[in-house]
Amino acid sequence: MTNRLRLSAETTPWPLTTTGLPSPTKTPSSPTATGEDDLAVGGVRLAEIAATYGTPAYVLDEADVRARARAYRAALPEAEIAYAGKAFLCRAMISWIEAEGLSLDVCSGGELALACHVGFPPERIVLHGNAKTPRDVQDALAYGVGRVVVDSTYEITQLAVAAHAGHPQKVLIRVTPGVDAHTHKAVATGVEDQKFGFSLATGAAADAVRQVLHWQLADKPALELAGLHCHLGSQITSVDVFAEAARRLIALMAWIRDEYRVVVPELDLGGGHAVGYRDGDPDFDLDLYARTVRTVIAKACRQHRLPVPKLTVEPGRAIVARAGVTLYRVLTMKRIPGIRTFVAVDGGMSDNPRPALYGSAYTARLIGRASTAPTEPMTVVGRHCEAGDVIAHDLPLPADLRPGDLLAVPCTGAYQHSMASTYNQVCRPPVIAVRDGVARVLIRRETLEDLQARDVSL
Ligand code: LLP
């Protein structure tokens, strides 16, 4: 039983909201206090996890993931909820998603292979990618994925030729609706000037429709236009931008009906629902989204005399971000009087590149011992050879913080492990799942042997 840890479940709410950790109301199965100096997630003490599995380590609360999946289904019972696996993927995660009745959005042959490995129902898989490899396309066809989201004219031809004529592959056309979601430029995908999708404004989307319908209306159809798709970007707080995108895509559906007498049955509005990483950060209002999008779609369809299409949404971050906590050990500290105190931990931009990439803000708190010391601003940095290797700027941390202490950084379930690197030949942390007082390793810690195994020649 080296990878399992049994501890009793705790009941006291996690008193961490002042440091920015999610409140129990936001996080149904949120971490709980086990005493003044310790914290638990899923009934397992974080300090115990650090002692058993070492640091850095990602901890993932299974109940939280499942609760958020259920919340999406409850808020949008009429919709298909396709979890965007790029946020975090492993076999256990896929099985939780499947058990909760969600579909799965994959964006590479690798993500698809993992889904195949656990036998995820192919009809519930949506394949994305602006530049799919021939192998991605072959694998998708071989596995029989439900829908392929096509993103270029080359891909439409490639897919149609590879598909079995007479057994049409369902496709969604990825449309760039020209809606600015006011998010970080690196993750803004609804606007014209980026690599994804067919532009509505230039007529490229209409051309793509024509191209797909050519293959659909052939004697032996190779493609079937199952729907229109858009993804406006990530970490979006506004609901209005989704409403606007829905209106524009439904207008395109009406044009398709008028032009080709084809009714498009599905509208996929992508993901991008924001998560508050710290106390006070704006959160996405899922109920407002559900109400607004439902109303807007119904109204637009009435105006265009179209049947209401099936709605699909693709949340990634909103399902898994808050279920994650990363544990670090403090290795060293540097005080520059009058300027700043740096706290250096045993991880950094290799396990969390988001602050360096997007300027994302996180919080952290001391765990594993009680401290009554006053707090002072400290900047938590990693161990990598870059000044930009920062995990969190100017956090209030106890003045008696010292090497050997443990820090917990919440809200690290999405785009942390999935974007981790081995920069500086640093091994990637394990992912430890917790549930009902039991911890288990989902993904083991990477070893130097793992890294060196790829170095095959002198
Ligand atoms: N659907 C499509 C087609 C996507 O491209 C994405 C994310 C999603 C759904 C899910 O988006 P979410 O609900 O997780 O925001 N690495 C960045 C995020 C990149 C998102 C890429 N696409 C980050 O760490 O913030």
Short mmCIF file of C-alpha atoms and ligand atoms in Angstrom, two decimals:
data_model
loop_
_atom_site.label_atom_id
_atom_site.label_comp_id
_atom_site.label_asym_id
_atom_site.label_seq_id
_atom_site.Cartn_x
_atom_site.Cartn_y
_atom_site.Cartn_z
CA MET A 1 0.00 0.00 0.00
CA THR A 2 2.76 2.46 -0.82
CA ASN A 3 0.55 4.66 -2.92
CA ARG A 4 -2.51 4.74 -0.68
CA LEU A 5 -3.01 6.76 2.40
CA ARG A 6 -6.00 6.26 4.67
CA LEU A 7 -7.06 9.10 6.90
CA SER A 8 -10.34 10.01 8.47
CA ALA A 9 -12.57 12.51 6.70
CA GLU A 10 -12.66 16.00 8.19
CA THR A 11 -15.69 18.17 8.55
CA THR A 12 -14.63 21.70 9.43
CA PRO A 13 -14.73 24.15 6.51
CA TRP A 14 -11.37 25.27 5.17
CA PRO A 15 -10.70 28.71 6.65
CA LEU A 16 -8.60 29.92 3.79
CA THR A 17 -10.71 32.49 2.08
CA THR A 18 -8.65 35.42 3.29
CA THR A 19 -5.66 34.08 1.44
CA GLY A 20 -7.68 33.64 -1.69
CA LEU A 21 -8.46 29.96 -1.56
CA PRO A 22 -11.96 29.06 -2.67
CA SER A 23 -14.68 29.25 -0.07
CA PRO A 24 -16.61 26.09 0.82
CA THR A 25 -19.67 27.41 -0.95
CA LYS A 26 -17.73 27.78 -4.17
CA THR A 27 -16.08 24.40 -3.75
CA PRO A 28 -18.48 21.70 -2.60
CA SER A 29 -15.75 19.34 -1.48
CA SER A 30 -13.23 22.02 -0.66
CA PRO A 31 -10.29 21.52 1.64
CA THR A 32 -11.11 21.34 5.34
CA ALA A 33 -9.22 22.47 8.41
CA THR A 34 -7.93 19.69 10.61
CA GLY A 35 -6.56 21.94 13.31
CA GLU A 36 -4.83 25.25 13.46
CA ASP A 37 -1.85 24.15 11.49
CA ASP A 38 -3.13 21.71 8.98
CA LEU A 39 -5.48 21.37 6.07
CA ALA A 40 -7.16 18.54 4.29
CA VAL A 41 -8.58 17.97 0.84
CA GLY A 42 -10.97 15.10 0.23
CA GLY A 43 -10.45 14.12 3.85
CA VAL A 44 -6.68 13.73 3.46
CA ARG A 45 -4.25 16.08 5.21
CA LEU A 46 -2.11 17.93 2.72
CA ALA A 47 0.95 17.73 4.97
CA GLU A 48 0.49 13.96 5.11
CA ILE A 49 0.39 13.82 1.32
CA ALA A 50 3.61 15.84 1.15
CA ALA A 51 5.24 13.48 3.66
CA THR A 52 4.13 10.35 1.83
CA TYR A 53 4.58 11.35 -1.78
CA GLY A 54 7.10 14.17 -1.57
CA THR A 55 6.97 17.61 -3.13
CA PRO A 56 6.18 19.20 -5.43
CA ALA A 57 2.95 17.31 -5.88
CA TYR A 58 -0.37 18.05 -7.53
CA VAL A 59 -3.36 17.01 -5.43
CA LEU A 60 -6.69 16.50 -7.16
CA ASP A 61 -10.04 16.31 -5.38
CA GLU A 62 -12.16 13.75 -7.20
CA ALA A 63 -15.40 14.79 -5.52
CA ASP A 64 -14.88 18.39 -6.62
CA VAL A 65 -14.39 17.38 -10.26
CA ARG A 66 -17.48 15.22 -10.16
CA ALA A 67 -19.57 17.89 -8.42
CA ARG A 68 -18.67 20.45 -11.07
CA ALA A 69 -19.47 18.00 -13.86
CA ARG A 70 -22.86 17.42 -12.25
CA ALA A 71 -23.41 21.16 -11.81
CA TYR A 72 -22.97 21.63 -15.57
CA ARG A 73 -25.44 18.89 -16.34
CA ALA A 74 -27.93 20.36 -13.88
CA ALA A 75 -27.56 23.90 -15.24
CA LEU A 76 -27.79 22.79 -18.88
CA PRO A 77 -29.81 19.57 -18.91
CA GLU A 78 -30.66 20.00 -22.58
CA ALA A 79 -27.02 20.38 -23.63
CA GLU A 80 -24.13 18.04 -24.28
CA ILE A 81 -21.26 18.89 -21.95
CA ALA A 82 -17.93 17.94 -23.52
CA TYR A 83 -15.10 18.27 -21.02
CA ALA A 84 -12.06 19.85 -22.71
CA GLY A 85 -9.36 17.32 -21.92
CA LYS A 86 -6.55 19.74 -22.61
CA ALA A 87 -7.13 21.22 -19.15
CA PHE A 88 -6.11 17.96 -17.47
CA LEU A 89 -6.25 14.43 -18.73
CA CYS A 90 -5.40 11.00 -17.42
CA ARG A 91 -7.24 7.71 -17.43
CA ALA A 92 -8.92 8.27 -14.07
CA MET A 93 -10.10 11.72 -15.09
CA ILE A 94 -11.60 10.29 -18.27
CA SER A 95 -13.41 7.62 -16.30
CA TRP A 96 -14.85 10.23 -13.89
CA ILE A 97 -16.02 12.31 -16.84
CA GLU A 98 -17.60 9.29 -18.45
CA ALA A 99 -19.32 8.22 -15.24
CA GLU A 100 -20.75 11.73 -14.79
CA GLY A 101 -22.28 11.56 -18.26
CA LEU A 102 -20.07 14.14 -19.94
CA SER A 103 -18.60 13.93 -23.41
CA LEU A 104 -14.94 14.53 -24.15
CA ASP A 105 -13.21 17.13 -26.30
CA VAL A 106 -9.77 15.96 -27.43
CA CYS A 107 -7.34 17.97 -29.51
CA SER A 108 -4.64 15.51 -30.49
CA GLY A 109 -4.04 11.87 -31.31
CA GLY A 110 -2.42 11.58 -27.88
CA GLU A 111 -5.52 12.71 -26.03
CA LEU A 112 -7.62 10.49 -28.27
CA ALA A 113 -5.36 7.51 -27.54
CA LEU A 114 -5.90 7.95 -23.82
CA ALA A 115 -9.67 8.05 -24.36
CA CYS A 116 -9.46 4.88 -26.50
CA HIS A 117 -7.34 3.25 -23.83
CA VAL A 118 -10.15 3.47 -21.31
CA GLY A 119 -12.82 2.70 -23.89
CA PHE A 120 -14.51 6.10 -23.72
CA PRO A 121 -17.63 5.92 -25.92
CA PRO A 122 -16.43 7.13 -29.34
CA GLU A 123 -19.74 8.80 -30.17
CA ARG A 124 -19.18 11.13 -27.19
CA ILE A 125 -15.75 12.29 -28.44
CA VAL A 126 -15.23 15.56 -30.31
CA LEU A 127 -11.85 15.96 -32.06
CA HIS A 128 -10.37 19.44 -32.35
CA GLY A 129 -7.19 20.89 -33.76
CA ASN A 130 -6.26 23.64 -36.21
CA ALA A 131 -3.60 21.43 -37.78
CA LYS A 132 -4.48 17.79 -37.37
CA THR A 133 -1.87 15.33 -38.55
CA PRO A 134 -2.82 12.62 -41.05
CA ARG A 135 -2.39 10.20 -38.17
CA ASP A 136 -4.82 12.17 -35.97
CA VAL A 137 -7.41 11.97 -38.74
CA GLN A 138 -6.86 8.25 -39.35
CA ASP A 139 -7.05 7.44 -35.66
CA ALA A 140 -10.23 9.49 -35.26
CA LEU A 141 -11.87 7.66 -38.16
CA ALA A 142 -10.67 4.29 -36.96
CA TYR A 143 -12.00 4.89 -33.46
CA GLY A 144 -15.23 6.30 -34.86
CA VAL A 145 -15.23 9.62 -33.01
CA GLY A 146 -18.63 11.26 -32.93
CA ARG A 147 -17.60 14.56 -34.49
CA VAL A 148 -14.53 16.12 -36.01
CA VAL A 149 -14.33 19.89 -35.77
CA VAL A 150 -12.88 21.00 -39.09
CA ASP A 151 -10.65 24.03 -39.10
CA SER A 152 -9.27 24.43 -42.64
CA THR A 153 -10.16 23.69 -46.24
CA TYR A 154 -7.20 21.30 -46.47
CA GLU A 155 -8.53 19.37 -43.54
CA ILE A 156 -12.01 19.08 -45.04
CA THR A 157 -10.56 17.50 -48.18
CA GLN A 158 -8.19 15.29 -46.20
CA LEU A 159 -11.00 14.06 -43.97
CA ALA A 160 -13.45 13.50 -46.81
CA VAL A 161 -10.89 11.47 -48.77
CA ALA A 162 -9.95 9.41 -45.72
CA ALA A 163 -13.56 8.83 -44.61
CA HIS A 164 -15.49 5.89 -46.03
CA ALA A 165 -17.76 7.13 -48.78
CA GLY A 166 -21.25 6.05 -47.86
CA HIS A 167 -20.44 6.20 -44.12
CA PRO A 168 -20.24 9.93 -43.61
CA GLN A 169 -18.14 11.36 -40.81
CA LYS A 170 -20.01 13.97 -38.80
CA VAL A 171 -18.24 17.31 -38.74
CA LEU A 172 -18.67 20.63 -37.02
CA ILE A 173 -17.32 23.68 -38.81
CA ARG A 174 -15.23 25.90 -36.55
CA VAL A 175 -16.38 29.44 -37.17
CA THR A 176 -14.51 32.57 -36.10
CA PRO A 177 -17.47 34.78 -35.20
CA GLY A 178 -15.55 38.03 -34.75
CA VAL A 179 -16.51 38.35 -31.09
CA ASP A 180 -13.89 39.75 -28.75
CA ALA A 181 -14.14 38.09 -25.34
CA HIS A 182 -11.66 40.54 -23.78
CA THR A 183 -9.32 37.93 -22.46
CA HIS A 184 -5.54 37.44 -22.66
CA LYS A 185 -4.32 37.69 -26.26
CA ALA A 186 -2.74 34.24 -26.08
CA VAL A 187 -6.11 32.63 -25.43
CA ALA A 188 -8.45 34.92 -27.41
CA THR A 189 -9.81 32.88 -30.29
CA GLY A 190 -13.08 34.54 -31.29
CA VAL A 191 -11.38 37.43 -33.10
CA GLU A 192 -10.30 37.59 -36.74
CA ASP A 193 -6.54 37.78 -36.39
CA GLN A 194 -5.64 34.35 -35.05
CA LYS A 195 -4.99 30.89 -36.42
CA PHE A 196 -8.28 29.13 -35.61
CA GLY A 197 -11.42 28.68 -37.60
CA PHE A 198 -13.21 30.02 -40.67
CA SER A 199 -14.01 33.70 -40.56
CA LEU A 200 -17.65 34.67 -40.67
CA ALA A 201 -16.82 38.19 -41.82
CA THR A 202 -14.68 37.25 -44.84
CA GLY A 203 -17.06 34.58 -46.10
CA ALA A 204 -14.60 31.78 -45.33
CA ALA A 205 -17.18 30.11 -43.09
CA ALA A 206 -19.75 30.12 -45.90
CA ASP A 207 -17.12 28.62 -48.24
CA ALA A 208 -16.39 25.89 -45.72
CA VAL A 209 -20.10 25.10 -45.51
CA ARG A 210 -20.21 24.83 -49.30
CA GLN A 211 -17.20 22.52 -49.27
CA VAL A 212 -18.59 20.21 -46.57
CA LEU A 213 -22.00 20.08 -48.25
CA HIS A 214 -20.32 19.09 -51.50
CA TRP A 215 -19.19 15.91 -49.73
CA GLN A 216 -22.50 15.53 -47.92
CA LEU A 217 -24.66 15.83 -51.01
CA ALA A 218 -22.54 13.43 -53.09
CA ASP A 219 -23.97 10.07 -54.15
CA LYS A 220 -21.97 8.37 -51.47
CA PRO A 221 -21.59 11.04 -48.80
CA ALA A 222 -18.25 11.19 -47.00
CA LEU A 223 -19.06 14.04 -44.61
CA GLU A 224 -22.15 15.20 -42.76
CA LEU A 225 -22.52 18.76 -41.54
CA ALA A 226 -23.56 18.05 -37.95
CA GLY A 227 -23.09 21.54 -36.59
CA LEU A 228 -21.34 24.85 -36.22
CA HIS A 229 -18.73 25.47 -33.58
CA CYS A 230 -16.97 28.45 -32.08
CA HIS A 231 -14.63 28.92 -29.15
CA LEU A 232 -14.19 32.51 -28.08
CA GLY A 233 -11.20 32.03 -25.83
CA SER A 234 -10.40 31.12 -22.28
CA GLN A 235 -10.92 32.62 -18.81
CA ILE A 236 -13.97 34.60 -20.02
CA THR A 237 -16.21 36.19 -17.40
CA SER A 238 -18.79 37.86 -19.66
CA VAL A 239 -21.89 35.92 -20.64
CA ASP A 240 -22.90 38.47 -23.28
CA VAL A 241 -20.11 37.48 -25.64
CA PHE A 242 -21.46 33.93 -25.81
CA ALA A 243 -24.93 35.30 -26.52
CA GLU A 244 -23.57 37.39 -29.38
CA ALA A 245 -21.66 34.44 -30.83
CA ALA A 246 -24.81 32.29 -30.62
CA ARG A 247 -26.80 34.94 -32.52
CA ARG A 248 -24.18 35.12 -35.26
CA LEU A 249 -23.93 31.36 -35.68
CA ILE A 250 -27.68 30.95 -35.80
CA ALA A 251 -27.83 33.60 -38.51
CA LEU A 252 -25.32 31.47 -40.43
CA MET A 253 -27.53 28.41 -39.87
CA ALA A 254 -30.46 30.34 -41.33
CA TRP A 255 -28.34 31.26 -44.36
CA ILE A 256 -27.41 27.59 -44.83
CA ARG A 257 -31.06 26.59 -44.67
CA ASP A 258 -32.03 29.29 -47.19
CA GLU A 259 -29.15 28.58 -49.53
CA TYR A 260 -28.96 24.77 -49.40
CA ARG A 261 -32.19 23.63 -47.70
CA VAL A 262 -30.06 21.97 -45.06
CA VAL A 263 -30.92 22.33 -41.37
CA VAL A 264 -27.83 22.21 -39.17
CA PRO A 265 -28.69 20.33 -35.99
CA GLU A 266 -25.97 21.33 -33.49
CA LEU A 267 -24.53 24.54 -32.07
CA ASP A 268 -21.29 24.16 -30.11
CA LEU A 269 -20.33 27.29 -28.20
CA GLY A 270 -16.96 25.98 -26.98
CA GLY A 271 -15.59 26.54 -23.51
CA GLY A 272 -13.67 29.32 -21.85
CA HIS A 273 -15.71 29.78 -18.68
CA ALA A 274 -13.61 31.67 -16.17
CA VAL A 275 -12.53 30.57 -12.74
CA GLY A 276 -11.66 32.87 -9.84
CA TYR A 277 -8.12 31.96 -8.86
CA ARG A 278 -8.02 34.18 -5.79
CA ASP A 279 -10.64 35.56 -3.44
CA GLY A 280 -12.38 38.41 -5.13
CA ASP A 281 -11.43 37.34 -8.64
CA PRO A 282 -14.52 37.30 -10.87
CA ASP A 283 -16.07 33.90 -11.40
CA PHE A 284 -18.21 32.69 -14.27
CA ASP A 285 -21.94 32.69 -13.56
CA LEU A 286 -23.01 29.33 -14.95
CA ASP A 287 -26.71 29.79 -14.19
CA LEU A 288 -26.77 33.19 -15.86
CA TYR A 289 -24.94 31.68 -18.85
CA ALA A 290 -27.48 28.85 -19.09
CA ARG A 291 -30.45 31.22 -18.87
CA THR A 292 -29.00 33.78 -21.27
CA VAL A 293 -27.78 31.38 -23.92
CA ARG A 294 -31.00 29.38 -23.82
CA THR A 295 -33.12 32.52 -24.23
CA VAL A 296 -30.97 34.01 -26.98
CA ILE A 297 -30.90 30.78 -28.97
CA ALA A 298 -34.68 30.31 -28.68
CA LYS A 299 -35.32 33.90 -29.74
CA ALA A 300 -32.91 33.82 -32.69
CA CYS A 301 -34.36 30.51 -33.88
CA ARG A 302 -37.88 31.93 -33.65
CA GLN A 303 -36.83 34.96 -35.70
CA HIS A 304 -35.20 32.80 -38.36
CA ARG A 305 -37.91 30.13 -38.17
CA LEU A 306 -35.31 27.47 -37.39
CA PRO A 307 -35.68 24.51 -35.06
CA VAL A 308 -33.61 25.00 -31.88
CA PRO A 309 -30.30 23.18 -32.41
CA LYS A 310 -28.79 20.90 -29.83
CA LEU A 311 -26.39 22.92 -27.68
CA THR A 312 -22.91 21.68 -26.85
CA VAL A 313 -20.49 23.38 -24.46
CA GLU A 314 -16.85 22.50 -23.79
CA PRO A 315 -15.70 23.60 -20.34
CA GLY A 316 -12.22 22.54 -19.30
CA ARG A 317 -10.88 24.86 -16.62
CA ALA A 318 -14.27 25.28 -14.96
CA ILE A 319 -14.48 21.53 -14.35
CA VAL A 320 -11.03 20.85 -12.97
CA ALA A 321 -9.15 24.01 -11.94
CA ARG A 322 -10.52 24.32 -8.42
CA ALA A 323 -10.08 20.62 -7.68
CA GLY A 324 -6.29 21.02 -7.77
CA VAL A 325 -3.83 22.09 -5.08
CA THR A 326 -0.07 22.05 -5.60
CA LEU A 327 2.20 21.34 -2.65
CA TYR A 328 5.72 22.76 -2.51
CA ARG A 329 8.47 22.76 0.07
CA VAL A 330 10.38 25.95 0.76
CA LEU A 331 14.03 25.46 -0.16
CA THR A 332 15.50 28.87 0.53
CA MET A 333 14.67 32.53 1.11
CA LYS A 334 16.22 35.80 0.08
CA ARG A 335 15.42 39.08 1.82
CA ILE A 336 16.31 42.33 0.09
CA PRO A 337 15.66 44.95 2.77
CA GLY A 338 13.17 47.54 1.70
CA ILE A 339 12.56 45.81 -1.62
CA ARG A 340 11.28 42.26 -1.48
CA THR A 341 11.44 38.87 0.18
CA PHE A 342 11.72 35.89 -2.15
CA VAL A 343 10.59 32.44 -1.05
CA ALA A 344 12.05 29.77 -3.35
CA VAL A 345 10.27 26.42 -3.55
CA ASP A 346 11.13 23.05 -5.05
CA GLY A 347 8.99 23.53 -8.18
CA GLY A 348 8.22 26.50 -10.38
CA MET A 349 7.56 27.31 -14.01
CA SER A 350 8.04 23.68 -15.04
CA ASP A 351 4.98 22.61 -13.06
CA ASN A 352 3.10 25.91 -13.40
CA PRO A 353 4.02 27.96 -16.46
CA ARG A 354 0.85 30.08 -16.31
CA PRO A 355 2.23 33.09 -14.39
CA ALA A 356 5.15 33.33 -16.82
CA LEU A 357 2.98 32.78 -19.91
CA TYR A 358 -0.12 34.80 -19.10
CA GLY A 359 0.76 36.80 -16.00
CA SER A 360 -1.73 34.66 -14.07
CA ALA A 361 -2.05 35.41 -10.36
CA TYR A 362 -2.13 32.70 -7.71
CA THR A 363 -2.18 32.59 -3.99
CA ALA A 364 -0.39 30.31 -1.53
CA ARG A 365 -0.47 29.53 2.15
CA LEU A 366 1.60 27.86 4.77
CA ILE A 367 0.49 24.36 5.71
CA GLY A 368 1.80 21.72 8.06
CA ARG A 369 2.47 23.93 11.08
CA ALA A 370 0.74 26.72 12.93
CA SER A 371 2.15 30.21 12.85
CA THR A 372 1.06 33.20 14.86
CA ALA A 373 3.65 35.47 13.26
CA PRO A 374 2.34 38.56 11.49
CA THR A 375 2.27 38.34 7.74
CA GLU A 376 4.52 40.22 5.37
CA PRO A 377 4.57 40.39 1.57
CA MET A 378 6.61 37.65 -0.03
CA THR A 379 7.09 36.57 -3.62
CA VAL A 380 7.04 32.83 -4.19
CA VAL A 381 9.51 31.81 -6.88
CA GLY A 382 10.62 28.52 -8.39
CA ARG A 383 13.98 26.82 -8.81
CA HIS A 384 14.43 27.41 -12.53
CA CYS A 385 17.13 29.52 -14.11
CA GLU A 386 14.95 32.48 -15.03
CA ALA A 387 14.02 35.62 -13.15
CA GLY A 388 10.49 35.23 -14.53
CA ASP A 389 10.08 31.92 -12.74
CA VAL A 390 7.51 33.27 -10.29
CA ILE A 391 4.56 31.40 -8.82
CA ALA A 392 2.92 34.27 -6.95
CA HIS A 393 3.82 37.91 -6.35
CA ASP A 394 3.69 39.73 -3.03
CA LEU A 395 1.54 37.38 -0.98
CA PRO A 396 0.94 37.88 2.71
CA LEU A 397 2.88 34.99 4.29
CA PRO A 398 3.94 34.52 7.92
CA ALA A 399 7.11 36.42 8.79
CA ASP A 400 8.56 33.28 10.40
CA LEU A 401 8.34 31.29 7.15
CA ARG A 402 11.53 29.25 6.75
CA PRO A 403 13.14 26.57 4.59
CA GLY A 404 11.48 23.22 5.14
CA ASP A 405 7.99 24.73 5.41
CA LEU A 406 5.23 23.57 3.11
CA LEU A 407 3.19 25.84 0.86
CA ALA A 408 -0.12 24.95 -0.78
CA VAL A 409 -1.12 26.73 -4.00
CA PRO A 410 -4.82 26.22 -4.77
CA CYS A 411 -6.71 26.28 -8.04
CA THR A 412 -4.01 24.42 -9.93
CA GLY A 413 -6.06 21.61 -11.45
CA ALA A 414 -6.29 23.04 -14.98
CA TYR A 415 -3.44 23.67 -17.43
CA GLN A 416 -0.80 22.90 -14.82
CA HIS A 417 0.03 19.26 -15.23
CA SER A 418 -1.06 19.33 -18.85
CA MET A 419 1.37 22.16 -19.63
CA ALA A 420 4.20 21.02 -17.35
CA SER A 421 7.65 20.71 -18.84
CA THR A 422 10.95 19.18 -17.87
CA TYR A 423 12.81 22.47 -18.19
CA ASN A 424 16.24 22.30 -16.58
CA GLN A 425 15.86 18.49 -16.48
CA VAL A 426 13.45 18.86 -13.59
CA CYS A 427 11.08 15.92 -13.24
CA ARG A 428 7.33 16.50 -13.40
CA PRO A 429 5.39 16.07 -10.13
CA PRO A 430 2.92 13.27 -9.48
CA VAL A 431 -0.84 13.72 -9.48
CA ILE A 432 -2.38 12.40 -6.28
CA ALA A 433 -6.14 11.95 -6.20
CA VAL A 434 -7.99 12.27 -2.92
CA ARG A 435 -11.44 11.11 -2.03
CA ASP A 436 -13.20 10.14 1.20
CA GLY A 437 -10.00 10.13 3.22
CA VAL A 438 -8.06 8.04 0.71
CA ALA A 439 -5.17 9.26 -1.44
CA ARG A 440 -3.93 7.41 -4.52
CA VAL A 441 -1.41 8.11 -7.23
CA LEU A 442 -2.96 8.79 -10.62
CA ILE A 443 0.23 9.86 -12.33
CA ARG A 444 3.55 8.96 -10.73
CA ARG A 445 6.42 11.33 -10.25
CA GLU A 446 8.73 11.50 -13.25
CA THR A 447 12.23 10.17 -12.59
CA LEU A 448 15.63 11.08 -13.97
CA GLU A 449 15.59 7.63 -15.58
CA ASP A 450 12.41 8.64 -17.44
CA LEU A 451 14.13 11.77 -18.70
CA GLN A 452 17.36 10.04 -19.61
CA ALA A 453 15.61 7.17 -21.40
CA ARG A 454 14.94 9.48 -24.36
CA ASP A 455 18.57 10.50 -24.68
CA VAL A 456 19.58 7.63 -26.94
CA SER A 457 22.89 8.62 -28.42
CA LEU A 458 26.19 10.18 -27.39
N1 LLP B 1 -12.83 24.14 -26.52
C1 LLP B 1 -11.80 24.49 -27.32
C2 LLP B 1 -11.95 24.35 -28.78
C3 LLP B 1 -10.62 24.99 -26.78
O1 LLP B 1 -9.62 25.34 -27.57
C4 LLP B 1 -10.51 25.12 -25.36
C5 LLP B 1 -9.29 25.64 -24.76
C6 LLP B 1 -11.60 24.71 -24.57
C7 LLP B 1 -12.75 24.24 -25.18
C8 LLP B 1 -11.58 24.79 -23.08
O2 LLP B 1 -11.35 26.06 -22.59
P1 LLP B 1 -11.49 26.34 -21.02
O3 LLP B 1 -12.92 26.09 -20.65
O4 LLP B 1 -10.58 25.39 -20.30
O5 LLP B 1 -11.05 27.74 -20.86
N2 LLP B 1 -3.37 27.23 -21.46
C9 LLP B 1 -4.32 28.29 -21.24
C10 LLP B 1 -5.69 27.94 -21.72
C11 LLP B 1 -5.73 27.53 -23.18
C12 LLP B 1 -7.09 27.08 -23.61
C13 LLP B 1 -7.02 26.46 -24.95
N3 LLP B 1 -8.29 26.02 -25.43
C14 LLP B 1 -4.33 28.65 -19.75
O6 LLP B 1 -3.61 28.02 -18.99
O7 LLP B 1 -5.04 29.57 -19.34
#
